[in-house]
Amino acid sequence: MMRAAVIGATGYAGAETVRILADHPEVSLSMLTSRQYAGKPFSSVYPALTGHVDLVCEAYDPKRVADAADVVFMALPHKLPMELVPELLEKGKKVVDLSADFRFRSVEAYERHYQPHTARDLLDRAVYGLSEVYGDAVRGADLVGNPGCYPTCILLPLIPLVKAGLVDRRSLVSDAKSGVSGAGRSPAVGILYSEVTESFKAYKVTAHRHNPEIDEVLSRAAGEPVHLTFVPHLVPMSRGMLATTYAALTGGADEGKIRDCLSDAYADAPFVRLCDRDRLPETRHVRSTNYCDIGFRVDAAAGRLVLISAIDNLVKGAAGQAVQNMNLMMGCAETAGLRRVPFPV
Amino acid sequence: MMRAAVIGATGYAGAETVRILADHPEVSLSMLTSRQYAGKPFSSVYPALTGHVDLVCEAYDPKRVADAADVVFMALPHKLPMELVPELLEKGKKVVDLSADFRFRSVEAYERHYQPHTARDLLDRAVYGLSEVYGDAVRGADLVGNPGCYPTCILLPLIPLVKAGLVDRRSLVSDAKSGVSGAGRSPAVGILYSEVTESFKAYKVTAHRHNPEIDEVLSRAAGEPVHLTFVPHLVPMSRGMLATTYAALTGGADEGKIRDCLSDAYADAPFVRLCDRDRLPETRHVRSTNYCDIGFRVDAAAGRLVLISAIDNLVKGAAGQAVQNMNLMMGCAETAGLRRVPFPV
Amino acid sequence: MMRAAVIGATGYAGAETVRILADHPEVSLSMLTSRQYAGKPFSSVYPALTGHVDLVCEAYDPKRVADAADVVFMALPHKLPMELVPELLEKGKKVVDLSADFRFRSVEAYERHYQPHTARDLLDRAVYGLSEVYGDAVRGADLVGNPGCYPTCILLPLIPLVKAGLVDRRSLVSDAKSGVSGAGRSPAVGILYSEVTESFKAYKVTAHRHNPEIDEVLSRAAGEPVHLTFVPHLVPMSRGMLATTYAALTGGADEGKIRDCLSDAYADAPFVRLCDRDRLPETRHVRSTNYCDIGFRVDAAAGRLVLISAIDNLVKGAAGQAVQNMNLMMGCAETAGLRRVPFPV
Amino acid sequence: MMRAAVIGATGYAGAETVRILADHPEVSLSMLTSRQYAGKPFSSVYPALTGHVDLVCEAYDPKRVADAADVVFMALPHKLPMELVPELLEKGKKVVDLSADFRFRSVEAYERHYQPHTARDLLDRAVYGLSEVYGDAVRGADLVGNPGCYPTCILLPLIPLVKAGLVDRRSLVSDAKSGVSGAGRSPAVGILYSEVTESFKAYKVTAHRHNPEIDEVLSRAAGEPVHLTFVPHLVPMSRGMLATTYAALTGGADEGKIRDCLSDAYADAPFVRLCDRDRLPETRHVRSTNYCDIGFRVDAAAGRLVLISAIDNLVKGAAGQAVQNMNLMMGCAETAGLRRVPFPV
């Protein structure tokens, strides 16, 4: 059994990582840290897990973490991981970081949108953990920058089409919708129940930090600079994310070619489900799973593709993909711990 | 006092029309019809209105309706109104029809997307009741085709920009999101609570019947054929609609010109609120009101405009705009009965 | 026009008071205060009200309040009002306090459950503003302690029955359920969207501070000490409250006598609706209204009454009843500003 | 591997049974039937399960069912199972029936609340499948009447206390709250999203058919007739059930004795979690699990116990308990297939 630690275990992404690892056949959860709940049983913060996780949250201590764990999941806000990860790597640990700190190759891009980077030399060593696309690199990595939820949802359907030249790279628009858990568990007026229920809004329009992340990865796929117009929205639901991505078809592209391209790209991907023609993704179909469901339609009159993709933002958009990456890094089956049967409703 | 009848009073749009008219200072509600609930007090179907509306629902009888009412609101599914309206007009009644039957100028367009039209000669006589745009024509009309909810939400911000040539007519995409009440009150699996809550989906992608309605009106505004790519989505909320509309800016268009254009277009419109730069529309801001809130951002790197508009689908998207049109037709103040203070939460 | 100030205008109860007063035919809103948002337009905090309320929030200044207003609504957390109210009364203002500070007659009871009282001499002068029960006293009052939401919902159906001796005073249990807005707008983990949606719980079981308030008023009605077992629950909805109250019937009490008693007690009460036999209260029937809907059933096999009452916690449970009390205090019609037609859905 | 058939697989309880069995280590799902969806892949009705369940729904054919399965789950509306079960038993199949048809011992009680019973002779043979209480009988049974959701939630905490004489049997009141999935998947106005969201109501007050089921089982436990006052409510959530049960303490009963009694009763029950003093059950803590969480408080001033219990109505209240019973009947570990780690949020 591998021993795993979750740093920042009481935020939503951390807790979901704990949930998955507690069911993982090759992992023993050995340490949970939480600044806010240090000294308290994890199950007192998340009583649902009473009887399943008996660990007490601890304050972060690099030595203790290194002693206790073979692989470390960092589920902290950005800025903290880049300070803590170098020491863990030195001690020979494998690290999956769920923050933005190791997602960028371009220091400039990171620093423009976040803050000065204090572990720049690790950016080349880190692998961007979009498992289906960069899985080979993840297998050999000791540091994975786990992708953002929006980038995961938008990039999975888009990258194969961009690579194949089936869509016009200057025409890309993604209108994305997320459940509220994506905003985390720190109290703020904007995510109170009474402020969210029965309402819908856009936020950070053309100003969300996942936009440069998407652009960098798309540009790498395209081999030239690509910019996608990105507008996130907040849905009155806890979990789930759906992106509706619009792109002009290039000459010769049609429904059949789009389907073939996506079908080929993900023929062997256990967590991508390309919907048949009679179905489109809905967030409830992927809720609590590591799937990315993909569907599409063509607006022939406009020569435009409408791509629809759905994930659970806390699973494939965070904790699930993190465990999928760990599986790849550690030589487990890619699906280990991630194939529970989804709920019908 | 004008006497008003609501035909199909127990569907959501009908009931909302009743709600507004019951508070209208110049209207006396004189008749409610309902096939399903004929013989039952309206307040037994909608107990919230106990003590406010004492009418008993009746079966539809054109003679009785004509005797009882000066103005008639048709809140029936399409197909029925085109069969009933001619007789009401002959009897000298003013009619606001909330269905699609009198929204189109093109018989072909209507028949392609709905069914054969049995009152074709009325299509020229009917006025498309997008109050802020066609208000002058509405004032002189005796038959108004009240716009669909999606067209209202999408067209209000878009028409002035299209007319002014600030956006590229071939680039238009509208990603729209609606609450569930838009699907009506007839039981169906897809709108059951357990199927909708905590989920999000697109539906009728590039195949919704509001698309040709939008295209016809946009084409009229542009003076040339326009097609917009339209994708509706279902939000787990009862009321509210938000459209995020994307358009390439034409040469010379910028944020200032967009703002000026919208500001000029709606300077005197009591129900359009152009958001200041520090705010964007949210559906809760317009819930239970007749407002259309409009905001926008420019993605300068892409030369693309992001227009955001929000309405309450049952009010400005149906019953409220119907009453606004009645106000114009009957010479009341445009805002009569429609200016209740919105709820903070 | 009376001039009204709302102190603490940006909490939910305060904002709802603003909403109602902005539509009140005899009131001019003259001042809004908010510690947190001083200097900001009220409509920037609650954008829904843009175009309806143009006031800027101010810091509290007793002299400015006294100059600006004839009647003052205190919508602050308890403890603050008892410090501020004495000066306002000295300056001849009428005050409706929505906190607990002036609800109790017994200093001991208040101090046991809250904290030391700093304006004890006002407790006798203050009138408990359960409008339907203490309306006569409210008419002559200059200080009203506006009841808690739970006490309003539970006491209205229960007081007439207790007075009439139709229920056994030792058998009273009230199982009450509230929407989340009752918890206010201060951010806390427990009221985040993701913590509340799709869940249901009891809280403060037998330990809620509305329990002694209920007991004191019931005891006054009964003329002897009464204690009710009170268990509040949190419902995943924003507005609304429903109480299911259980009581053993005394000898001779039956369904007819219960109905007659309630019917007589509230024959002239414009905001109490006793449901016919074929209906029971639901919170949506009273949403956004000042109604208290009351219904009941008898479990004959057990000799037990099941009383059901529903209110909107922010209206009849707070702001609406406060305005109703103001109407009584100032000699307006009791229903002024409070009779908007309810929403069907 | 045992072969299992689910009859009525496309209702919510049936689909949830499918979900659990698809993950069960000792079961092979061999047949699904559905009248409405016969001929369609199960995963086309519940797309979430695409890739997990590949069976096509069939019409019910007793011979084919008997050939295909060792154990049969009946997830049909009452009345149908009593017609179908006798033949299955004759063919030597083990049957778990999720309807009410085999829950009662008293034919009279069943017939008073349902309809004439056509398989009366099986009522003695059937075992009431409240696993924690009647597990020993279940082990030897070939026909189990799986309990209703409300009875499961209310009886588990109450039976040990009634047996121990710690509560007054004439004082019992249970105020229960259920999510909407309990009403099934057949379309009806009352369970449409827009009718349920943001509202709360009681229904079938003192008239729900689970009341005689509860009374019969309680009476059996007490050894004398017991009647509990039962009031169910509808919560705007899909899954989850919480019961707040009130009972007068008998002489000598106190918090310690209550805790000891419950603790002893369920010391070895893997799916009952007695909450520590600092926690009370919430439905989200048991969502998607087979747990029944139990907590309580004593209102000392009233001498009254407040018992709180929570389950997932589709799992412990239906499909999960059915599988738990199957585990007992077939000699599997009681927890087989039922111990997935719960979701933190």
CSV table of C-alpha atoms in Angstrom, one decimal, chain A residues 143-320:
chain,number,residue,atom,x,y,z
A,143,LEU,CA,5.5,16.8,-9.7
A,144,VAL,CA,2.2,17.3,-11.3
A,145,GLY,CA,0.3,20.6,-11.7
A,146,ASN,CA,-3.3,19.4,-11.6
A,147,PRO,CA,-5.4,21.4,-14.1
A,148,GLY,CA,-8.1,23.9,-13.1
A,149,CYS,CA,-11.7,22.7,-13.3
A,150,TYR,CA,-12.6,25.0,-16.2
A,151,PRO,CA,-9.5,24.2,-18.3
A,152,THR,CA,-10.2,20.4,-17.8
A,153,CYS,CA,-13.7,20.8,-19.0
A,154,ILE,CA,-13.0,23.0,-21.9
A,155,LEU,CA,-9.6,21.6,-23.1
A,156,LEU,CA,-10.6,17.9,-23.3
A,157,PRO,CA,-13.0,18.3,-26.2
A,158,LEU,CA,-11.1,21.1,-27.8
A,159,ILE,CA,-7.5,20.0,-28.0
A,160,PRO,CA,-8.1,17.1,-30.5
A,161,LEU,CA,-10.0,19.4,-32.7
A,162,VAL,CA,-7.5,22.2,-32.6
A,163,LYS,CA,-4.7,19.8,-33.2
A,164,ALA,CA,-6.6,18.4,-36.2
A,165,GLY,CA,-7.3,21.8,-37.6
A,166,LEU,CA,-11.0,21.2,-37.7
A,167,VAL,CA,-11.8,24.5,-36.0
A,168,ASP,CA,-10.7,28.1,-36.6
A,169,ARG,CA,-8.4,29.0,-33.8
A,170,ARG,CA,-9.5,32.6,-33.9
A,171,SER,CA,-13.1,31.9,-33.4
A,172,LEU,CA,-13.1,30.1,-30.0
A,173,VAL,CA,-15.6,31.1,-27.4
A,174,SER,CA,-16.3,29.0,-24.3
A,175,ASP,CA,-19.4,29.8,-22.2
A,176,ALA,CA,-18.9,27.8,-19.0
A,177,LYS,CA,-21.1,27.1,-16.0
A,178,SER,CA,-20.0,25.9,-12.6
A,179,GLY,CA,-21.6,24.8,-9.4
A,180,VAL,CA,-20.9,26.8,-6.2
A,181,SER,CA,-18.5,24.3,-4.6
A,182,GLY,CA,-15.9,25.6,-7.1
A,183,ALA,CA,-15.7,28.8,-5.0
A,184,GLY,CA,-14.5,26.8,-2.0
A,185,ARG,CA,-15.6,26.7,1.6
A,186,SER,CA,-14.3,30.0,3.0
A,187,PRO,CA,-17.4,32.0,4.0
A,188,ALA,CA,-18.3,35.0,1.8
A,189,VAL,CA,-21.5,36.8,1.1
A,190,GLY,CA,-21.5,35.9,-2.6
A,191,ILE,CA,-21.8,32.1,-1.9
A,192,LEU,CA,-24.4,32.2,0.9
A,193,TYR,CA,-27.4,30.0,0.2
A,194,SER,CA,-29.8,33.0,0.0
A,195,GLU,CA,-27.6,34.8,-2.4
A,196,VAL,CA,-27.2,31.9,-4.8
A,197,THR,CA,-30.4,29.9,-4.8
A,198,GLU,CA,-32.8,30.6,-7.7
A,199,SER,CA,-30.4,32.9,-9.5
A,200,PHE,CA,-27.9,32.7,-12.3
A,201,LYS,CA,-25.0,35.1,-13.2
A,202,ALA,CA,-21.8,35.5,-15.1
A,203,TYR,CA,-18.7,36.5,-13.1
A,204,LYS,CA,-15.1,37.5,-13.9
A,205,VAL,CA,-16.2,37.9,-17.5
A,206,THR,CA,-13.1,37.8,-19.7
A,207,ALA,CA,-11.1,38.2,-16.5
A,208,HIS,CA,-10.9,34.7,-14.9
A,209,ARG,CA,-7.4,33.3,-14.2
A,210,HIS,CA,-8.3,30.0,-15.8
A,211,ASN,CA,-8.3,31.9,-19.1
A,212,PRO,CA,-4.5,32.2,-19.5
A,213,GLU,CA,-4.2,28.6,-18.4
A,214,ILE,CA,-6.5,27.5,-21.2
A,215,ASP,CA,-4.7,29.8,-23.7
A,216,GLU,CA,-1.3,28.4,-22.8
A,217,VAL,CA,-2.3,24.8,-23.2
A,218,LEU,CA,-4.3,25.5,-26.4
A,219,SER,CA,-1.3,27.4,-27.8
A,220,ARG,CA,0.9,24.4,-27.1
A,221,ALA,CA,-1.5,22.1,-28.8
A,222,ALA,CA,-1.9,24.4,-31.8
A,223,GLY,CA,1.8,25.2,-32.1
A,224,GLU,CA,0.9,28.9,-32.3
A,225,PRO,CA,-0.7,31.5,-30.1
A,226,VAL,CA,-4.4,30.9,-29.4
A,227,HIS,CA,-6.8,33.0,-27.3
A,228,LEU,CA,-10.2,31.7,-26.3
A,229,THR,CA,-12.9,34.1,-25.1
A,230,PHE,CA,-13.9,32.6,-21.7
A,231,VAL,CA,-17.0,33.5,-19.7
A,232,PRO,CA,-17.7,31.6,-16.5
A,233,HIS,CA,-21.1,31.5,-14.8
A,234,LEU,CA,-22.4,30.4,-11.5
A,235,VAL,CA,-25.2,27.8,-11.4
A,236,PRO,CA,-27.3,27.3,-8.3
A,237,MET,CA,-26.1,23.8,-7.6
A,238,SER,CA,-23.2,22.5,-5.5
A,239,ARG,CA,-21.3,20.2,-7.9
A,240,GLY,CA,-21.0,20.1,-11.6
A,241,MET,CA,-19.6,22.0,-14.5
A,242,LEU,CA,-20.7,22.3,-18.1
A,243,ALA,CA,-18.9,24.2,-20.9
A,244,THR,CA,-20.6,25.2,-24.2
A,245,THR,CA,-17.8,25.9,-26.6
A,246,TYR,CA,-18.3,27.6,-29.9
A,247,ALA,CA,-16.0,27.4,-32.9
A,248,ALA,CA,-16.1,28.1,-36.6
A,249,LEU,CA,-15.6,25.0,-38.6
A,250,THR,CA,-12.7,25.1,-41.1
A,251,GLY,CA,-13.2,24.1,-44.7
A,252,GLY,CA,-14.1,20.5,-45.0
A,253,ALA,CA,-14.9,19.9,-41.4
A,254,ASP,CA,-18.3,18.4,-40.7
A,255,GLU,CA,-20.2,16.4,-38.2
A,256,GLY,CA,-18.6,13.1,-39.2
A,257,LYS,CA,-15.1,14.4,-39.0
A,258,ILE,CA,-15.7,16.0,-35.7
A,259,ARG,CA,-17.0,12.7,-34.3
A,260,ASP,CA,-14.2,10.7,-35.8
A,261,CYS,CA,-11.6,13.0,-34.4
A,262,LEU,CA,-13.0,12.9,-30.9
A,263,SER,CA,-13.7,9.2,-31.0
A,264,ASP,CA,-10.1,8.5,-32.1
A,265,ALA,CA,-8.6,10.8,-29.6
A,266,TYR,CA,-10.4,9.2,-26.6
A,267,ALA,CA,-10.8,5.6,-27.8
A,268,ASP,CA,-8.7,4.3,-24.9
A,269,ALA,CA,-9.5,7.0,-22.3
A,270,PRO,CA,-11.5,5.3,-19.5
A,271,PHE,CA,-12.9,8.6,-18.2
A,272,VAL,CA,-14.0,10.3,-21.4
A,273,ARG,CA,-17.5,9.3,-22.7
A,274,LEU,CA,-18.4,10.6,-26.1
A,275,CYS,CA,-22.2,10.9,-26.2
A,276,ASP,CA,-24.1,9.2,-29.0
A,277,ARG,CA,-26.0,11.4,-31.3
A,278,ASP,CA,-29.2,11.1,-29.3
A,279,ARG,CA,-27.7,12.4,-26.1
A,280,LEU,CA,-25.9,15.5,-24.8
A,281,PRO,CA,-24.0,15.8,-21.6
A,282,GLU,CA,-25.7,16.9,-18.4
A,283,THR,CA,-23.9,17.6,-15.2
A,284,ARG,CA,-26.0,15.1,-13.2
A,285,HIS,CA,-24.7,12.3,-15.6
A,286,VAL,CA,-21.2,12.9,-14.3
A,287,ARG,CA,-21.9,13.9,-10.7
A,288,SER,CA,-19.6,12.3,-8.2
A,289,THR,CA,-17.7,10.6,-11.0
A,290,ASN,CA,-14.4,11.2,-12.8
A,291,TYR,CA,-16.0,11.3,-16.2
A,292,CYS,CA,-15.8,14.0,-18.8
A,293,ASP,CA,-18.9,13.6,-21.0
A,294,ILE,CA,-18.6,15.2,-24.4
A,295,GLY,CA,-21.3,15.9,-27.1
A,296,PHE,CA,-21.7,18.3,-29.9
A,297,ARG,CA,-24.0,19.7,-32.6
A,298,VAL,CA,-23.3,21.6,-35.8
A,299,ASP,CA,-25.1,24.8,-36.7
A,300,ALA,CA,-24.9,24.2,-40.4
A,301,ALA,CA,-26.4,27.6,-41.3
A,302,ALA,CA,-23.6,29.3,-39.5
A,303,GLY,CA,-20.8,26.8,-40.1
A,304,ARG,CA,-20.3,26.7,-36.4
A,305,LEU,CA,-19.6,23.8,-34.0
A,306,VAL,CA,-21.2,23.7,-30.6
A,307,LEU,CA,-19.2,21.5,-28.3
A,308,ILE,CA,-20.7,20.5,-24.9
A,309,SER,CA,-18.7,19.0,-22.1
A,310,ALA,CA,-19.5,18.2,-18.5
A,311,ILE,CA,-17.5,17.2,-15.5
A,312,ASP,CA,-17.9,17.1,-11.7
A,313,ASN,CA,-15.8,20.1,-10.8
A,314,LEU,CA,-14.6,18.4,-7.6
A,315,VAL,CA,-13.8,15.1,-9.2
A,316,LYS,CA,-12.5,15.3,-12.7
A,317,GLY,CA,-12.1,19.0,-12.1
A,318,ALA,CA,-9.9,18.5,-9.0
A,319,ALA,CA,-9.6,15.5,-6.7
A,320,GLY,CA,-10.5,12.7,-9.1
